[in-house]
mmCIF file of C-alpha atoms in Angstrom:
data_model
loop_
_atom_site.group_PDB
_atom_site.id
_atom_site.type_symbol
_atom_site.label_atom_id
_atom_site.label_comp_id
_atom_site.label_asym_id
_atom_site.label_seq_id
_atom_site.Cartn_x
_atom_site.Cartn_y
_atom_site.Cartn_z
ATOM 1 C CA UNK H 88 102.164 94.389 99.244
ATOM 2 C CA UNK H 89 103.045 98.147 99.068
ATOM 3 C CA UNK H 90 103.075 100.238 102.181
ATOM 4 C CA UNK H 91 100.096 102.496 102.374
ATOM 5 C CA UNK H 92 100.413 106.279 103.116
ATOM 6 C CA UNK H 93 97.849 108.835 103.700
ATOM 7 C CA UNK H 94 98.647 112.349 102.913
ATOM 8 C CA UNK H 95 96.559 115.197 104.326
ATOM 9 C CA UNK H 96 96.887 118.713 102.965
ATOM 10 C CA UNK H 97 94.735 121.424 101.665
ATOM 11 C CA UNK H 98 97.144 122.226 98.953
ATOM 12 C CA UNK H 99 96.364 120.229 95.812
ATOM 13 C CA UNK H 100 99.890 120.839 94.382
ATOM 14 C CA UNK H 101 101.480 119.488 97.584
ATOM 15 C CA UNK H 102 99.346 116.383 97.747
ATOM 16 C CA UNK H 103 100.247 115.851 94.020
ATOM 17 C CA UNK H 104 103.993 116.247 94.772
ATOM 18 C CA UNK H 105 103.855 113.925 97.696
ATOM 19 C CA UNK H 106 101.775 111.466 95.808
ATOM 20 C CA UNK H 107 103.914 111.504 92.723
ATOM 21 C CA UNK H 108 107.183 111.146 94.855
ATOM 22 C CA UNK H 109 105.942 108.280 97.077
ATOM 23 C CA UNK H 110 104.120 106.361 94.157
ATOM 24 C CA UNK H 111 107.354 106.537 92.081
ATOM 25 C CA UNK H 112 109.022 104.711 94.907
ATOM 26 C CA UNK H 113 106.241 101.957 95.031
ATOM 27 C CA UNK H 114 104.033 103.333 97.916
ATOM 28 C CA UNK H 115 100.315 103.317 97.700
ATOM 29 C CA UNK H 116 99.025 106.849 98.491
ATOM 30 C CA UNK H 117 95.655 108.054 99.544
ATOM 31 C CA UNK H 118 94.873 111.805 99.623
ATOM 32 C CA UNK H 119 92.625 113.812 101.922
ATOM 33 C CA UNK H 120 92.008 117.532 101.693
ATOM 34 C CA UNK H 121 91.778 118.487 105.364
ATOM 35 C CA UNK H 122 92.054 117.134 108.855
ATOM 36 C CA UNK H 123 88.428 116.011 109.082
ATOM 37 C CA UNK H 124 88.726 114.092 105.614
ATOM 38 C CA UNK H 125 91.992 112.573 106.883
ATOM 39 C CA UNK H 126 90.561 111.371 110.052
ATOM 40 C CA UNK H 127 87.517 109.798 108.076
ATOM 41 C CA UNK H 128 89.964 108.128 105.694
ATOM 42 C CA UNK H 129 92.036 106.859 108.478
ATOM 43 C CA UNK H 130 88.943 105.411 110.301
ATOM 44 C CA UNK H 131 87.729 103.747 107.188
ATOM 45 C CA UNK H 132 91.126 102.100 106.185
ATOM 46 C CA UNK H 133 94.397 101.208 107.673
ATOM 47 C CA UNK H 134 97.696 103.176 106.805
ATOM 48 C CA UNK H 135 101.310 102.440 107.423
ATOM 49 C CA UNK H 136 102.247 106.083 107.601
ATOM 50 C CA UNK H 137 100.385 109.457 107.652
ATOM 51 C CA UNK H 138 101.710 112.790 106.445
ATOM 52 C CA UNK H 139 99.808 115.866 107.472
ATOM 53 C CA UNK H 140 100.031 119.573 107.086
ATOM 54 C CA UNK H 141 99.487 121.827 110.085
ATOM 55 C CA UNK H 142 97.422 124.697 108.755
ATOM 56 C CA UNK H 143 94.253 123.459 107.191
ATOM 57 C CA UNK H 144 90.589 124.540 107.353
ATOM 58 C CA UNK H 145 88.322 122.628 109.808
ATOM 59 C CA UNK H 146 90.758 120.442 111.789
ATOM 60 C CA UNK H 147 94.392 121.319 111.799
ATOM 61 C CA UNK H 148 97.332 118.950 111.859
ATOM 62 C CA UNK H 149 97.974 118.883 115.531
ATOM 63 C CA UNK H 150 94.309 118.137 116.274
ATOM 64 C CA UNK H 151 94.408 115.356 113.629
ATOM 65 C CA UNK H 152 97.377 113.692 115.251
ATOM 66 C CA UNK H 153 95.814 113.934 118.709
ATOM 67 C CA UNK H 154 92.532 112.314 117.197
ATOM 68 C CA UNK H 155 94.480 109.735 115.445
ATOM 69 C CA UNK H 156 96.516 108.735 118.402
ATOM 70 C CA UNK H 157 93.277 107.859 120.247
ATOM 71 C CA UNK H 158 92.449 105.340 117.712
ATOM 72 C CA UNK H 159 93.956 101.995 118.572
ATOM 73 C CA UNK H 160 95.295 101.303 115.109
ATOM 74 C CA UNK H 161 97.280 104.533 115.127
ATOM 75 C CA UNK H 162 98.850 104.374 118.485
ATOM 76 C CA UNK H 163 102.281 103.562 117.103
ATOM 77 C CA UNK H 164 101.933 104.456 113.426
ATOM 78 C CA UNK H 165 104.462 107.075 112.136
ATOM 79 C CA UNK H 166 102.766 110.340 111.681
ATOM 80 C CA UNK H 167 104.836 113.148 109.968
ATOM 81 C CA UNK H 168 104.128 116.805 109.870
ATOM 82 C CA UNK H 169 104.752 118.170 106.456
ATOM 83 C CA UNK H 170 104.223 122.005 107.000
ATOM 84 C CA UNK H 171 105.502 125.524 106.414
ATOM 85 C CA UNK H 172 105.669 125.842 110.173
ATOM 86 C CA UNK H 173 109.366 125.549 111.359
ATOM 87 C CA UNK H 174 109.564 127.172 114.784
ATOM 88 C CA UNK H 175 110.854 125.224 117.772
ATOM 89 C CA UNK H 176 107.644 125.877 119.616
ATOM 90 C CA UNK H 177 105.390 124.292 116.881
ATOM 91 C CA UNK H 178 107.798 121.321 116.683
ATOM 92 C CA UNK H 179 107.424 120.988 120.499
ATOM 93 C CA UNK H 180 103.727 121.008 120.034
ATOM 94 C CA UNK H 181 103.877 118.464 117.402
ATOM 95 C CA UNK H 182 105.868 116.115 119.535
ATOM 96 C CA UNK H 183 103.479 116.613 122.432
ATOM 97 C CA UNK H 184 100.641 115.772 120.104
ATOM 98 C CA UNK H 185 102.286 112.553 119.007
ATOM 99 C CA UNK H 186 104.087 113.557 115.711
ATOM 100 C CA UNK H 187 106.851 111.117 114.800
ATOM 101 C CA UNK H 188 108.764 113.657 112.825
ATOM 102 C CA UNK H 189 108.755 117.092 111.157
ATOM 103 C CA UNK H 190 109.483 118.095 107.506
ATOM 104 C CA UNK H 191 109.359 121.663 106.296
ATOM 105 C CA UNK H 192 107.938 122.755 102.937
ATOM 106 C CA UNK H 193 109.089 123.093 100.254
ATOM 107 C CA UNK H 194 110.267 119.574 100.717
ATOM 108 C CA UNK H 195 113.139 117.687 99.068
ATOM 109 C CA UNK H 196 111.566 114.689 97.476
ATOM 110 C CA UNK H 197 114.619 112.543 98.119
ATOM 111 C CA UNK H 198 114.626 113.554 101.830
ATOM 112 C CA UNK H 199 110.868 112.691 102.070
ATOM 113 C CA UNK H 200 111.583 109.269 100.552
ATOM 114 C CA UNK H 201 114.564 108.629 102.921
ATOM 115 C CA UNK H 202 112.415 109.527 106.004
ATOM 116 C CA UNK H 203 109.415 107.386 104.868
ATOM 117 C CA UNK H 204 111.696 104.430 103.940
ATOM 118 C CA UNK H 205 113.520 104.703 107.354
ATOM 119 C CA UNK H 206 109.966 104.615 109.065
ATOM 120 C CA UNK H 207 108.125 101.998 107.183
ATOM 121 C CA UNK H 208 110.554 100.346 104.775
#
């Protein structure tokens, strides 16, 4: 059974790149266009890993992570930030919110695959 990944980003092109990259490696990928949509998807289904952008309308990535970490199924699920934000301060906020890791856009597809494979197989 393929590992299931939720990618949350308001950029359609980034979602498409993530989906293409991960599906090519055999992962099942579900997309959400913002934090509120991502939270709704996560509550309706179970994912092995979640990728989220930081800057999105409505609920941003940090608040999405905080909300997900309060849900029992996602207490230990890997959650990666995939964002243009690269400052140490933002990374620190991400860790405090419960992010497992941090990838900066534009991303290297092979690096994304390496990180996802390391976290969920």
